[in-house]
Amino acid sequence: NGADIINISLGSVNGYIGYSENLNSAIEYANNRDVVIVAAAGNGDIESSNLYGVQTGMDLDFYNISPVNNDAKGYYSVLGVGAIDKLGYRTYWSNYGNGVEIYAPGVDITSTVVPLYSDGYGYSSLLNGTSFSAPMVSAAAALLKSYTTYSSKEIVDRLIEKSKKGVLDIRAALEGIPNDKIR
């Protein structure tokens, strides 16, 4: 449909959605059209919760989940995003490892919600999850796309290269863009 950036923030009942090769053809289709695909890494596995019911992040070196672990072309065809807390540390519940290339804020986020989960205003605060982190990276990718002639691969590479210790740094990503790449 002409999208330049696709954000995928999926969830499941138990926190683990598994891996599906069926997504590879859709990812490859989007990549062939120079689309940036950003995916939430996931929020751990409820079944692995500790005695206090606290969900812990899963190491994606051992557990493959879609779409963050789908890599149809061999480069970062899906940019996986984990969550950091207010101090800049990975949250205890954010998935990590293979497929997570960058982290962004994911704690105490204000967002729109369906009326069932709000006080009737359509907004809620103090929300947590990588589904809130991924759109921040998608927005940074959209900024780069709107100001530059970068390809999707160049956008992903720049976001990763300009991150600070793996954490999204939008200012650094936008600074120092070569003149021949500015629209």
Short mmCIF file of C-alpha atoms in Angstrom, two decimals:
data_model
loop_
_atom_site.label_atom_id
_atom_site.label_comp_id
_atom_site.label_asym_id
_atom_site.label_seq_id
_atom_site.Cartn_x
_atom_site.Cartn_y
_atom_site.Cartn_z
CA ASN A 1 0.00 0.00 0.00
CA GLY A 2 2.97 2.33 -0.36
CA ALA A 3 4.18 2.37 3.26
CA ASP A 4 7.81 3.31 3.84
CA ILE A 5 7.90 2.15 7.47
CA ILE A 6 6.00 -0.76 9.05
CA ASN A 7 5.76 -1.07 12.82
CA ILE A 8 4.83 -4.51 14.16
CA SER A 9 3.93 -4.69 17.84
CA LEU A 10 2.27 -8.03 18.52
CA GLY A 11 1.28 -9.74 21.71
CA SER A 12 -0.05 -13.07 22.86
CA VAL A 13 -1.84 -14.64 25.78
CA ASN A 14 1.22 -16.26 27.32
CA GLY A 15 3.90 -13.86 26.09
CA TYR A 16 5.45 -16.33 23.64
CA ILE A 17 4.16 -16.25 20.09
CA GLY A 18 6.64 -18.68 18.57
CA TYR A 19 8.33 -18.52 15.20
CA SER A 20 6.74 -18.66 11.77
CA GLU A 21 8.59 -18.91 8.48
CA ASN A 22 5.35 -17.84 6.81
CA LEU A 23 6.28 -14.24 7.56
CA ASN A 24 9.51 -14.47 5.57
CA SER A 25 7.78 -13.99 2.21
CA ALA A 26 5.91 -10.90 3.46
CA ILE A 27 9.11 -9.49 4.95
CA GLU A 28 11.03 -10.17 1.76
CA TYR A 29 8.23 -8.55 -0.27
CA ALA A 30 8.46 -5.41 1.89
CA ASN A 31 12.27 -5.41 1.80
CA ASN A 32 12.24 -5.64 -2.00
CA ARG A 33 10.16 -2.45 -1.97
CA ASP A 34 12.66 -0.66 0.32
CA VAL A 35 10.38 -0.69 3.38
CA VAL A 36 11.79 -0.46 6.92
CA ILE A 37 10.21 -3.09 9.20
CA VAL A 38 10.41 -2.42 12.94
CA ALA A 39 9.25 -5.10 15.40
CA ALA A 40 8.77 -5.19 19.15
CA ALA A 41 11.05 -7.79 20.74
CA GLY A 42 8.42 -9.00 23.19
CA ASN A 43 7.92 -8.87 26.93
CA GLY A 44 9.21 -12.21 28.13
CA ASP A 45 7.28 -15.31 28.93
CA ILE A 46 4.54 -15.39 31.56
CA GLU A 47 5.19 -19.11 32.02
CA SER A 48 8.74 -18.27 33.15
CA SER A 49 7.50 -15.86 35.84
CA ASN A 50 9.27 -16.04 39.18
CA LEU A 51 7.61 -16.75 42.55
CA TYR A 52 6.28 -13.19 42.67
CA GLY A 53 4.63 -13.45 39.26
CA VAL A 54 7.24 -11.21 37.65
CA GLN A 55 7.71 -12.01 34.00
CA THR A 56 11.32 -12.21 32.82
CA GLY A 57 12.73 -11.41 29.41
CA MET A 58 13.57 -14.28 27.11
CA ASP A 59 16.99 -14.74 25.51
CA LEU A 60 16.20 -14.84 21.80
CA ASP A 61 19.46 -16.67 21.19
CA PHE A 62 17.54 -19.70 22.49
CA TYR A 63 13.90 -18.86 21.72
CA ASN A 64 12.94 -17.73 18.24
CA ILE A 65 9.85 -15.57 17.96
CA SER A 66 8.25 -13.84 15.02
CA PRO A 67 8.55 -11.32 13.59
CA VAL A 68 11.64 -10.09 15.47
CA ASN A 69 13.70 -13.19 14.55
CA ASN A 70 12.61 -13.33 10.91
CA ASP A 71 15.54 -12.33 8.73
CA ALA A 72 14.57 -12.95 5.14
CA LYS A 73 17.57 -11.30 3.46
CA GLY A 74 20.50 -11.80 5.77
CA TYR A 75 20.80 -8.16 6.92
CA TYR A 76 18.54 -6.44 9.42
CA SER A 77 15.41 -7.00 7.37
CA VAL A 78 13.47 -6.67 10.63
CA LEU A 79 14.77 -4.13 13.14
CA GLY A 80 14.09 -5.67 16.56
CA VAL A 81 13.42 -3.29 19.46
CA GLY A 82 13.73 -4.02 23.17
CA ALA A 83 12.68 -1.82 26.09
CA ILE A 84 14.71 0.29 28.50
CA ASP A 85 13.61 1.83 31.78
CA LYS A 86 13.86 5.49 32.86
CA LEU A 87 17.52 5.03 33.81
CA GLY A 88 18.43 3.62 30.39
CA TYR A 89 18.78 -0.02 31.42
CA ARG A 90 17.11 -2.96 29.71
CA THR A 91 13.95 -3.81 31.60
CA TYR A 92 13.81 -7.17 33.36
CA TRP A 93 10.87 -8.22 31.17
CA SER A 94 12.16 -7.15 27.74
CA ASN A 95 13.31 -9.93 25.45
CA TYR A 96 16.94 -9.62 24.38
CA GLY A 97 19.62 -11.32 22.30
CA ASN A 98 19.45 -12.41 18.66
CA GLY A 99 17.25 -10.11 16.61
CA VAL A 100 17.19 -7.22 19.11
CA GLU A 101 19.36 -4.55 17.53
CA ILE A 102 18.25 -1.46 19.46
CA TYR A 103 16.44 -0.43 22.64
CA ALA A 104 14.04 2.47 23.31
CA PRO A 105 11.92 3.69 26.24
CA GLY A 106 9.23 1.22 27.27
CA VAL A 107 8.26 2.13 30.84
CA ASP A 108 5.52 4.49 32.08
CA ILE A 109 4.43 5.43 28.56
CA THR A 110 1.25 7.44 27.95
CA SER A 111 -0.75 6.10 25.03
CA THR A 112 -4.20 5.82 23.58
CA VAL A 113 -6.26 2.89 24.81
CA VAL A 114 -9.67 1.42 24.18
CA PRO A 115 -12.30 2.79 26.62
CA LEU A 116 -12.53 -0.52 28.46
CA TYR A 117 -9.00 0.01 29.82
CA SER A 118 -9.15 3.73 30.60
CA ASP A 119 -11.03 6.27 32.61
CA GLY A 120 -13.09 7.15 29.55
CA TYR A 121 -10.68 9.67 28.06
CA GLY A 122 -9.04 7.23 25.66
CA TYR A 123 -5.58 7.65 27.19
CA SER A 124 -3.69 5.79 29.85
CA SER A 125 -0.31 6.35 31.43
CA LEU A 126 2.17 4.12 33.19
CA LEU A 127 1.99 1.58 30.37
CA ASN A 128 4.94 -0.76 29.82
CA GLY A 129 6.11 -2.93 26.95
CA THR A 130 8.25 -3.26 23.87
CA SER A 131 5.08 -2.47 21.90
CA PHE A 132 5.62 1.11 23.08
CA SER A 133 9.37 1.04 22.34
CA ALA A 134 9.07 -0.08 18.71
CA PRO A 135 6.95 2.91 17.56
CA MET A 136 9.63 5.29 18.86
CA VAL A 137 12.17 3.59 16.62
CA SER A 138 9.64 3.59 13.75
CA ALA A 139 9.21 7.36 14.23
CA ALA A 140 12.98 7.88 14.11
CA ALA A 141 13.12 5.82 10.91
CA ALA A 142 10.31 7.94 9.45
CA LEU A 143 12.22 11.13 10.28
CA LEU A 144 15.30 9.81 8.49
CA LYS A 145 13.18 8.70 5.54
CA SER A 146 11.54 12.15 5.26
CA TYR A 147 14.81 14.14 5.40
CA THR A 148 17.13 11.88 3.43
CA THR A 149 17.46 9.70 0.38
CA TYR A 150 18.63 6.76 2.51
CA SER A 151 17.51 3.27 1.57
CA SER A 152 15.77 1.16 4.21
CA LYS A 153 19.04 -0.65 4.91
CA GLU A 154 20.89 2.66 5.31
CA ILE A 155 18.20 3.91 7.72
CA VAL A 156 18.43 0.78 9.86
CA ASP A 157 22.23 0.86 9.80
CA ARG A 158 22.29 4.53 10.80
CA LEU A 159 19.87 4.05 13.71
CA ILE A 160 22.00 1.17 15.01
CA GLU A 161 25.37 2.88 14.40
CA LYS A 162 24.26 6.16 16.02
CA SER A 163 22.69 4.48 19.06
CA LYS A 164 24.36 5.03 22.40
CA LYS A 165 25.31 1.65 23.85
CA GLY A 166 22.46 0.10 21.86
CA VAL A 167 19.87 2.69 22.93
CA LEU A 168 18.05 4.80 20.32
CA ASP A 169 19.53 8.30 19.96
CA ILE A 170 17.39 10.25 17.52
CA ARG A 171 19.52 13.39 17.73
CA ALA A 172 22.70 11.50 16.84
CA ALA A 173 20.90 9.74 13.98
CA LEU A 174 19.81 13.08 12.50
CA GLU A 175 23.08 14.96 13.03
CA GLY A 176 25.83 14.96 10.43
CA ILE A 177 23.86 13.55 7.54
CA PRO A 178 26.04 13.98 4.42
CA ASN A 179 24.82 16.76 2.10
CA ASP A 180 24.40 14.35 -0.79
CA LYS A 181 21.90 12.34 1.30
CA ILE A 182 19.65 15.28 2.36
CA ARG A 183 16.44 15.74 0.38
#
